[in-house]
């Protein structure tokens, strides 16, 4: 847009000088050992301790939902563009992966990567209106993406290879000749993908692109004035976010469910991903993991507790509905306590703990 | 967020090293073994898990299904002393009729309950049944999808662990057409008739597209297909389409809230209700009561008719319902179609255990033994009279090649207060549809890289 109004030499010299001269220095690294320890735990310890149930039925979906949350958070939390099309983009990823494997005969990792690119393309197209529409109106246009993809993958049998039931499923899962069909195999592949993509996302948000996104999010007029290509930033955000959602959709369909249909990626999935980032924290990477844990693990924990204590004493239907109510109350409670999400809540708690016992 | 910065290089290195290790580990642990039962104090009991849905749009049906199952298990435990002396234990897990929760429940239950092994597993929901196809085969635990699920699973060569017992959707379509032929005066009278199908646009609903196309080609009727998107609480455009087509018969393949909406909307558009035939999942009291007057005269086919006139109901009434032990909160639902479907689910699971016990001894049955028993399950009228299910359950005989073993349903009519059977068991033309099923299962085997079992060599 109005590039000339900004400070051209500074911008044209690229990222590094801008970082050095940035008025707000990025906080230096803390917790130097925290991340390696976490990774060691996730890669080394958890698969040995966790049984098939934990790995295959709890941790894999948790990780994939975190990834989907991450995808939407890049768009909504960092670039400030609202979207209710997450489920639709996940469906694109799943169906494109299926298409590349079944129609194209490609190996799974390549198929998933290409499916991510296809989804990025789809996201780019549905991001085009963001030039003119904002906020809730943009959310409605992204809703169109959701319904369009649901319709598309049901309407044309080519997408599900003319199966009788409209479901897609892949042959035995293999990665470089190894069978990854077991719970452990699926866990490792999902975890590696999520770690890699999270690392890329962290780098992205700290790069020029990410800073542009945040500038656009905070005030797009001001961003335009200092020479940030607002429209391009938005469209790139849609593409990158959709890439992540597409990968998440492919993993959800083939590494978690095993077979999927359009119903697996309905509007409720879009809401689920949106709730993950609202509860976890907008504009926070760790928030996606916390939000996904809250959404996917907490209801299970409540259920296990309820089954353990009340099954047989309380009417089973009532018990299920009470669980839903408790879950809802917890969401409301946490959001009242900290509207910026659980990530923020935990950070505040950490800061207060570090000053303990002086101030707690 | 910031600590990622320093650890970037370390992280990348770790990822590389560990994914290699992951590959190796996965390769080692991939050998398929039957699922083990976790040891526990209940190892002398039989675990029959219940994957239930008591919340969500389909809860109204669910509460009665689970009551039927629990009441029958309770009756067997308290009156007959279990299955040949082996007590039954059960536990519920909420699936909300979704695939992901269904998987979680399956994984939670497959290792048994306090040492009691799982004999067979009922996913109770199409999305979960599809998603569990591979896992069940890996774990060697048989899935029963009674009157729903993947039709080509009838072919036991390709699907050794899936059992669409009694009635598949293909058979259901054929039963419907044969019933229409009965009403019209013969299969030759179908020529030139218009038959519309209004279906729930999901895996479940789409399953009859192909058999109806084949039947239309065979008998020369006009085949009109109209999808209703999930959940189907607004169907004006669909029924406007029906009215414009003026069909002779309408086959209603909806489920949950979409059925009463369909019946009411049909009435609003002047489609005669006594020429609408609901399918298995549109054949209960819950499907017609909310539609009120509009449902009077509505027809529905079902493999488990409603009513309390069967022998098993007298036994349950005496020992369970009248003693206040029933799982039904509203005992007026006793003998409803869904309650009876729960009884039928329950009796299939316990008859499988009995069949297995004849071969393996009177003890709790494991998943692998349950699969053998399902492939040799035989319920003739003598046995059905003995266990009290005569008239409620059709005769079934399964084989390793044929996992359906029945293929009949009765048509019942709603008079505003209760269902009355208006036909005897109408048999599907399974021979006509079997090549279609074989083609499907062969295509599935090819797509998935499965080598079909050689049943001749197994004998």
Short mmCIF file of N, CA, C and O in Angstrom, two decimals, chain A residues 40-134:
data_model
loop_
_atom_site.label_atom_id
_atom_site.label_comp_id
_atom_site.label_asym_id
_atom_site.label_seq_id
_atom_site.Cartn_x
_atom_site.Cartn_y
_atom_site.Cartn_z
N UNK A 40 12.07 -34.74 25.85
CA UNK A 40 12.57 -36.05 26.29
C UNK A 40 11.43 -36.85 26.91
O UNK A 40 11.26 -38.04 26.65
N UNK A 41 10.63 -36.13 27.69
CA UNK A 41 9.48 -36.78 28.33
C UNK A 41 8.52 -37.30 27.26
O UNK A 41 8.08 -38.45 27.30
N UNK A 42 8.21 -36.43 26.28
CA UNK A 42 7.22 -36.78 25.27
C UNK A 42 7.71 -37.90 24.37
O UNK A 42 6.97 -38.81 24.02
N UNK A 43 9.01 -37.84 23.99
CA UNK A 43 9.51 -38.84 23.05
C UNK A 43 9.99 -40.10 23.75
O UNK A 43 9.86 -41.20 23.25
N UNK A 44 10.61 -39.92 24.91
CA UNK A 44 11.26 -41.06 25.54
C UNK A 44 10.44 -41.75 26.60
O UNK A 44 10.31 -42.97 26.61
N UNK A 45 9.87 -40.97 27.52
CA UNK A 45 9.27 -41.57 28.70
C UNK A 45 7.81 -41.97 28.46
O UNK A 45 7.42 -43.10 28.74
N UNK A 46 7.03 -41.03 27.90
CA UNK A 46 5.58 -41.28 27.75
C UNK A 46 5.27 -42.57 26.98
O UNK A 46 4.46 -43.37 27.43
N UNK A 47 5.91 -42.80 25.82
CA UNK A 47 5.56 -44.01 25.07
C UNK A 47 5.87 -45.28 25.84
O UNK A 47 5.26 -46.32 25.59
N UNK A 48 6.84 -45.22 26.76
CA UNK A 48 7.17 -46.42 27.52
C UNK A 48 6.14 -46.64 28.64
O UNK A 48 5.76 -47.76 28.93
N UNK A 49 5.70 -45.54 29.25
CA UNK A 49 4.77 -45.66 30.37
C UNK A 49 3.33 -45.79 29.89
O UNK A 49 2.58 -46.60 30.42
N UNK A 50 2.97 -44.96 28.91
CA UNK A 50 1.57 -44.94 28.47
C UNK A 50 1.23 -46.19 27.70
O UNK A 50 1.96 -46.62 26.83
N UNK A 51 0.10 -46.80 28.03
CA UNK A 51 -0.36 -47.98 27.30
C UNK A 51 -1.00 -47.55 25.99
O UNK A 51 -0.99 -46.38 25.62
N UNK A 52 -1.57 -48.54 25.31
CA UNK A 52 -2.19 -48.29 24.03
C UNK A 52 -3.35 -47.29 24.16
O UNK A 52 -3.54 -46.44 23.31
N UNK A 53 -4.10 -47.43 25.25
CA UNK A 53 -5.25 -46.54 25.46
C UNK A 53 -4.78 -45.10 25.57
O UNK A 53 -5.33 -44.20 24.92
N UNK A 54 -3.75 -44.88 26.38
CA UNK A 54 -3.25 -43.52 26.57
C UNK A 54 -2.69 -42.94 25.29
O UNK A 54 -2.99 -41.80 24.93
N UNK A 55 -1.89 -43.73 24.59
CA UNK A 55 -1.25 -43.20 23.39
C UNK A 55 -2.25 -43.02 22.26
O UNK A 55 -2.37 -41.94 21.69
N UNK A 56 -3.00 -44.09 21.97
CA UNK A 56 -3.83 -44.09 20.78
C UNK A 56 -5.14 -43.34 20.93
O UNK A 56 -5.66 -42.78 19.98
N UNK A 57 -5.70 -43.34 22.14
CA UNK A 57 -7.04 -42.78 22.29
C UNK A 57 -7.05 -41.44 23.00
O UNK A 57 -8.07 -40.77 23.03
N UNK A 58 -5.94 -41.06 23.62
CA UNK A 58 -5.95 -39.80 24.35
C UNK A 58 -4.89 -38.84 23.83
O UNK A 58 -5.18 -37.70 23.48
N UNK A 59 -3.63 -39.32 23.75
CA UNK A 59 -2.56 -38.38 23.41
C UNK A 59 -2.55 -38.02 21.93
O UNK A 59 -2.32 -36.86 21.57
N UNK A 60 -2.82 -39.00 21.06
CA UNK A 60 -2.81 -38.68 19.62
C UNK A 60 -3.88 -37.62 19.29
O UNK A 60 -3.56 -36.60 18.69
N UNK A 61 -5.16 -37.83 19.70
CA UNK A 61 -6.13 -36.77 19.40
C UNK A 61 -5.79 -35.44 20.07
O UNK A 61 -6.00 -34.37 19.48
N UNK A 62 -5.23 -35.50 21.27
CA UNK A 62 -4.84 -34.26 21.95
C UNK A 62 -3.81 -33.50 21.13
O UNK A 62 -3.93 -32.29 20.90
N UNK A 63 -2.80 -34.21 20.63
CA UNK A 63 -1.74 -33.55 19.85
C UNK A 63 -2.30 -32.99 18.55
O UNK A 63 -1.95 -31.88 18.14
N UNK A 64 -3.19 -33.75 17.90
CA UNK A 64 -3.72 -33.28 16.62
C UNK A 64 -4.60 -32.05 16.83
O UNK A 64 -4.54 -31.09 16.07
N UNK A 65 -5.40 -32.07 17.89
CA UNK A 65 -6.24 -30.89 18.17
C UNK A 65 -5.36 -29.68 18.51
O UNK A 65 -5.69 -28.55 18.14
N UNK A 66 -4.24 -29.93 19.19
CA UNK A 66 -3.32 -28.82 19.47
C UNK A 66 -2.82 -28.22 18.17
O UNK A 66 -2.73 -27.00 18.03
N UNK A 67 -2.50 -29.11 17.22
CA UNK A 67 -1.99 -28.64 15.93
C UNK A 67 -3.05 -27.82 15.20
O UNK A 67 -2.76 -26.77 14.64
N UNK A 68 -4.29 -28.31 15.24
CA UNK A 68 -5.38 -27.57 14.60
C UNK A 68 -5.55 -26.21 15.28
O UNK A 68 -5.73 -25.19 14.62
N UNK A 69 -5.47 -26.22 16.61
CA UNK A 69 -5.56 -24.97 17.36
C UNK A 69 -4.46 -24.02 16.94
O UNK A 69 -4.68 -22.83 16.71
N UNK A 70 -3.26 -24.58 16.80
CA UNK A 70 -2.12 -23.77 16.37
C UNK A 70 -2.40 -23.12 15.03
O UNK A 70 -2.14 -21.93 14.82
N UNK A 71 -2.97 -23.92 14.11
CA UNK A 71 -3.29 -23.38 12.79
C UNK A 71 -4.25 -22.21 12.87
O UNK A 71 -4.01 -21.16 12.29
N UNK A 72 -5.30 -22.39 13.65
CA UNK A 72 -6.29 -21.31 13.75
C UNK A 72 -5.71 -20.12 14.53
O UNK A 72 -6.01 -18.97 14.23
N UNK A 73 -4.86 -20.42 15.52
CA UNK A 73 -4.29 -19.35 16.33
C UNK A 73 -3.39 -18.44 15.50
O UNK A 73 -3.35 -17.23 15.70
N UNK A 74 -2.67 -19.03 14.53
CA UNK A 74 -1.83 -18.19 13.66
C UNK A 74 -2.71 -17.18 12.94
O UNK A 74 -2.35 -16.02 12.78
N UNK A 75 -3.90 -17.63 12.53
CA UNK A 75 -4.80 -16.76 11.78
C UNK A 75 -5.53 -15.78 12.71
O UNK A 75 -5.57 -14.58 12.45
N UNK A 76 -6.10 -16.32 13.77
CA UNK A 76 -6.96 -15.49 14.62
C UNK A 76 -6.16 -14.79 15.73
O UNK A 76 -6.31 -13.59 15.93
N UNK A 77 -5.31 -15.54 16.39
CA UNK A 77 -4.58 -14.97 17.51
C UNK A 77 -3.45 -14.06 17.08
O UNK A 77 -3.13 -13.08 17.76
N UNK A 78 -2.80 -14.37 15.96
CA UNK A 78 -1.66 -13.56 15.52
C UNK A 78 -2.04 -12.55 14.45
O UNK A 78 -1.61 -11.41 14.50
N UNK A 79 -2.83 -12.99 13.45
CA UNK A 79 -3.14 -12.06 12.37
C UNK A 79 -4.49 -11.37 12.55
O UNK A 79 -4.85 -10.50 11.77
N UNK A 80 -5.24 -11.81 13.58
CA UNK A 80 -6.47 -11.10 13.91
C UNK A 80 -7.63 -11.34 12.96
O UNK A 80 -8.59 -10.58 12.94
N UNK A 81 -7.55 -12.41 12.14
CA UNK A 81 -8.64 -12.70 11.21
C UNK A 81 -9.49 -13.84 11.78
O UNK A 81 -8.98 -14.92 12.03
N UNK A 82 -10.78 -13.60 11.96
CA UNK A 82 -11.63 -14.64 12.54
C UNK A 82 -12.01 -15.67 11.48
O UNK A 82 -12.12 -15.35 10.30
N UNK A 83 -12.20 -16.91 11.93
CA UNK A 83 -12.58 -17.96 10.99
C UNK A 83 -13.38 -19.04 11.69
O UNK A 83 -13.08 -19.44 12.80
N UNK A 84 -14.41 -19.50 11.00
CA UNK A 84 -15.17 -20.66 11.46
C UNK A 84 -15.08 -21.78 10.45
O UNK A 84 -15.92 -22.64 10.38
N UNK A 85 -14.01 -21.75 9.64
CA UNK A 85 -13.90 -22.75 8.58
C UNK A 85 -12.89 -23.84 8.88
O UNK A 85 -12.56 -24.62 7.99
N UNK A 86 -12.42 -23.90 10.12
CA UNK A 86 -11.34 -24.85 10.45
C UNK A 86 -11.70 -26.27 10.06
O UNK A 86 -10.88 -27.00 9.49
N UNK A 87 -12.93 -26.70 10.38
CA UNK A 87 -13.34 -28.07 10.07
C UNK A 87 -13.27 -28.32 8.58
O UNK A 87 -12.80 -29.37 8.13
N UNK A 88 -13.73 -27.36 7.80
CA UNK A 88 -13.71 -27.51 6.35
C UNK A 88 -12.29 -27.66 5.83
O UNK A 88 -12.02 -28.51 4.98
N UNK A 89 -11.36 -26.86 6.37
CA UNK A 89 -9.97 -26.96 5.90
C UNK A 89 -9.34 -28.28 6.34
O UNK A 89 -8.54 -28.87 5.60
N UNK A 90 -9.72 -28.75 7.52
CA UNK A 90 -9.23 -30.07 7.95
C UNK A 90 -9.73 -31.14 6.98
O UNK A 90 -9.00 -32.07 6.62
N UNK A 91 -10.98 -31.00 6.55
CA UNK A 91 -11.54 -31.97 5.60
C UNK A 91 -10.75 -31.93 4.29
O UNK A 91 -10.45 -32.99 3.72
N UNK A 92 -10.37 -30.72 3.84
CA UNK A 92 -9.59 -30.63 2.61
C UNK A 92 -8.29 -31.42 2.77
O UNK A 92 -7.90 -32.20 1.90
N UNK A 93 -7.63 -31.25 3.92
CA UNK A 93 -6.38 -31.96 4.16
C UNK A 93 -6.58 -33.47 4.11
O UNK A 93 -5.80 -34.19 3.48
N UNK A 94 -7.64 -33.94 4.76
CA UNK A 94 -7.88 -35.39 4.83
C UNK A 94 -8.21 -35.95 3.45
O UNK A 94 -7.62 -36.94 3.01
N UNK A 95 -9.14 -35.29 2.77
CA UNK A 95 -9.57 -35.82 1.47
C UNK A 95 -8.46 -35.68 0.43
O UNK A 95 -8.32 -36.53 -0.45
N UNK A 96 -7.66 -34.61 0.52
CA UNK A 96 -6.56 -34.45 -0.43
C UNK A 96 -5.50 -35.53 -0.19
O UNK A 96 -4.98 -36.12 -1.14
N UNK A 97 -5.21 -35.83 1.07
CA UNK A 97 -4.25 -36.90 1.36
C UNK A 97 -4.74 -38.21 0.76
O UNK A 97 -3.99 -38.93 0.10
N UNK A 98 -6.01 -38.49 1.01
CA UNK A 98 -6.61 -39.72 0.47
C UNK A 98 -6.47 -39.75 -1.06
O UNK A 98 -6.08 -40.76 -1.64
N UNK A 99 -6.77 -38.62 -1.69
CA UNK A 99 -6.69 -38.55 -3.14
C UNK A 99 -5.27 -38.79 -3.64
O UNK A 99 -5.06 -39.56 -4.58
N UNK A 100 -4.28 -38.17 -2.98
CA UNK A 100 -2.89 -38.33 -3.42
C UNK A 100 -2.44 -39.78 -3.25
O UNK A 100 -1.68 -40.29 -4.05
N UNK A 101 -2.90 -40.45 -2.20
CA UNK A 101 -2.47 -41.83 -1.98
C UNK A 101 -3.21 -42.77 -2.93
O UNK A 101 -2.60 -43.60 -3.61
N UNK A 102 -4.53 -42.64 -3.01
CA UNK A 102 -5.32 -43.61 -3.77
C UNK A 102 -5.28 -43.34 -5.28
O UNK A 102 -5.04 -44.24 -6.07
N UNK A 103 -5.48 -42.08 -5.66
CA UNK A 103 -5.48 -41.79 -7.10
C UNK A 103 -4.07 -41.56 -7.63
O UNK A 103 -3.77 -41.87 -8.76
N UNK A 104 -3.19 -41.00 -6.77
CA UNK A 104 -1.87 -40.64 -7.24
C UNK A 104 -0.80 -41.65 -6.89
O UNK A 104 0.30 -41.61 -7.44
N UNK A 105 -1.09 -42.54 -5.95
CA UNK A 105 -0.12 -43.56 -5.55
C UNK A 105 1.11 -43.00 -4.84
O UNK A 105 2.18 -43.59 -4.89
N UNK A 106 0.99 -41.85 -4.20
CA UNK A 106 2.14 -41.25 -3.53
C UNK A 106 2.32 -41.85 -2.14
O UNK A 106 1.38 -42.32 -1.52
N UNK A 107 3.55 -41.83 -1.61
CA UNK A 107 3.76 -42.28 -0.23
C UNK A 107 3.12 -41.30 0.76
O UNK A 107 2.96 -40.12 0.46
N UNK A 108 2.79 -41.82 1.95
CA UNK A 108 2.01 -41.05 2.91
C UNK A 108 2.61 -39.69 3.30
O UNK A 108 1.90 -38.69 3.25
N UNK A 109 3.89 -39.61 3.68
CA UNK A 109 4.41 -38.30 4.13
C UNK A 109 4.30 -37.24 3.04
O UNK A 109 3.88 -36.11 3.29
N UNK A 110 4.63 -37.65 1.80
CA UNK A 110 4.56 -36.71 0.69
C UNK A 110 3.10 -36.30 0.45
O UNK A 110 2.80 -35.13 0.23
N UNK A 111 2.20 -37.29 0.54
CA UNK A 111 0.78 -37.01 0.32
C UNK A 111 0.27 -36.02 1.36
O UNK A 111 -0.46 -35.08 1.02
N UNK A 112 0.68 -36.21 2.61
CA UNK A 112 0.21 -35.30 3.66
C UNK A 112 0.75 -33.90 3.42
O UNK A 112 0.05 -32.90 3.54
N UNK A 113 2.04 -33.83 3.03
CA UNK A 113 2.65 -32.52 2.79
C UNK A 113 1.94 -31.81 1.63
O UNK A 113 1.57 -30.63 1.73
N UNK A 114 1.73 -32.55 0.53
CA UNK A 114 1.05 -31.94 -0.61
C UNK A 114 -0.38 -31.54 -0.25
O UNK A 114 -0.88 -30.50 -0.68
N UNK A 115 -1.03 -32.38 0.57
CA UNK A 115 -2.39 -32.05 1.00
C UNK A 115 -2.37 -30.75 1.79
O UNK A 115 -3.29 -29.93 1.67
N UNK A 116 -1.31 -30.56 2.58
CA UNK A 116 -1.17 -29.29 3.31
C UNK A 116 -1.10 -28.12 2.33
O UNK A 116 -1.75 -27.09 2.53
N UNK A 117 -0.34 -28.31 1.24
CA UNK A 117 -0.22 -27.24 0.25
C UNK A 117 -1.56 -26.98 -0.44
O UNK A 117 -1.94 -25.83 -0.67
N UNK A 118 -2.28 -28.07 -0.75
CA UNK A 118 -3.59 -27.91 -1.38
C UNK A 118 -4.51 -27.11 -0.45
O UNK A 118 -5.21 -26.19 -0.88
N UNK A 119 -4.48 -27.47 0.84
CA UNK A 119 -5.32 -26.77 1.80
C UNK A 119 -4.90 -25.31 1.91
O UNK A 119 -5.74 -24.42 2.05
N UNK A 120 -3.59 -25.08 1.84
CA UNK A 120 -3.10 -23.70 1.88
C UNK A 120 -3.68 -22.92 0.72
O UNK A 120 -4.13 -21.77 0.88
N UNK A 121 -3.72 -23.56 -0.45
CA UNK A 121 -4.32 -22.91 -1.63
C UNK A 121 -5.78 -22.59 -1.40
O UNK A 121 -6.26 -21.49 -1.70
N UNK A 122 -6.48 -23.58 -0.83
CA UNK A 122 -7.91 -23.38 -0.57
C UNK A 122 -8.09 -22.23 0.43
O UNK A 122 -8.97 -21.38 0.26
N UNK A 123 -7.23 -22.21 1.46
CA UNK A 123 -7.32 -21.14 2.46
C UNK A 123 -7.06 -19.79 1.85
O UNK A 123 -7.71 -18.80 2.18
N UNK A 124 -6.10 -19.76 0.92
CA UNK A 124 -5.76 -18.51 0.25
C UNK A 124 -6.97 -17.97 -0.49
O UNK A 124 -7.31 -16.79 -0.40
N UNK A 125 -7.67 -18.88 -1.20
CA UNK A 125 -8.85 -18.45 -1.96
C UNK A 125 -9.91 -17.89 -1.02
O UNK A 125 -10.48 -16.82 -1.26
N UNK A 126 -10.15 -18.63 0.09
CA UNK A 126 -11.19 -18.15 1.01
C UNK A 126 -10.70 -16.97 1.86
O UNK A 126 -11.49 -16.34 2.55
N UNK A 127 -9.39 -16.67 1.78
CA UNK A 127 -8.87 -15.51 2.48
C UNK A 127 -8.98 -14.24 1.66
O UNK A 127 -8.85 -13.14 2.18
N UNK A 128 -9.25 -14.40 0.37
CA UNK A 128 -9.31 -13.22 -0.50
C UNK A 128 -10.31 -12.16 -0.02
O UNK A 128 -9.99 -10.97 -0.06
N UNK A 129 -11.52 -12.57 0.45
CA UNK A 129 -12.47 -11.53 0.87
C UNK A 129 -11.99 -10.72 2.06
O UNK A 129 -12.54 -9.66 2.35
N UNK A 130 -10.93 -11.18 2.76
CA UNK A 130 -10.50 -10.47 3.97
C UNK A 130 -10.00 -9.07 3.66
O UNK A 130 -9.79 -8.26 4.56
N UNK A 131 -9.79 -8.78 2.36
CA UNK A 131 -9.40 -7.43 1.98
C UNK A 131 -10.51 -6.44 2.31
O UNK A 131 -10.26 -5.32 2.74
N UNK A 132 -11.76 -6.90 2.12
CA UNK A 132 -12.89 -5.98 2.25
C UNK A 132 -13.74 -6.24 3.50
O UNK A 132 -14.43 -5.35 3.95
N UNK A 133 -13.71 -7.47 4.00
CA UNK A 133 -14.60 -7.77 5.13
C UNK A 133 -13.78 -8.03 6.37
O UNK A 133 -12.70 -8.60 6.32
N UNK A 134 -14.34 -7.64 7.51
CA UNK A 134 -13.60 -7.77 8.75
C UNK A 134 -14.48 -8.35 9.85
O UNK A 134 -15.70 -8.31 9.76
#
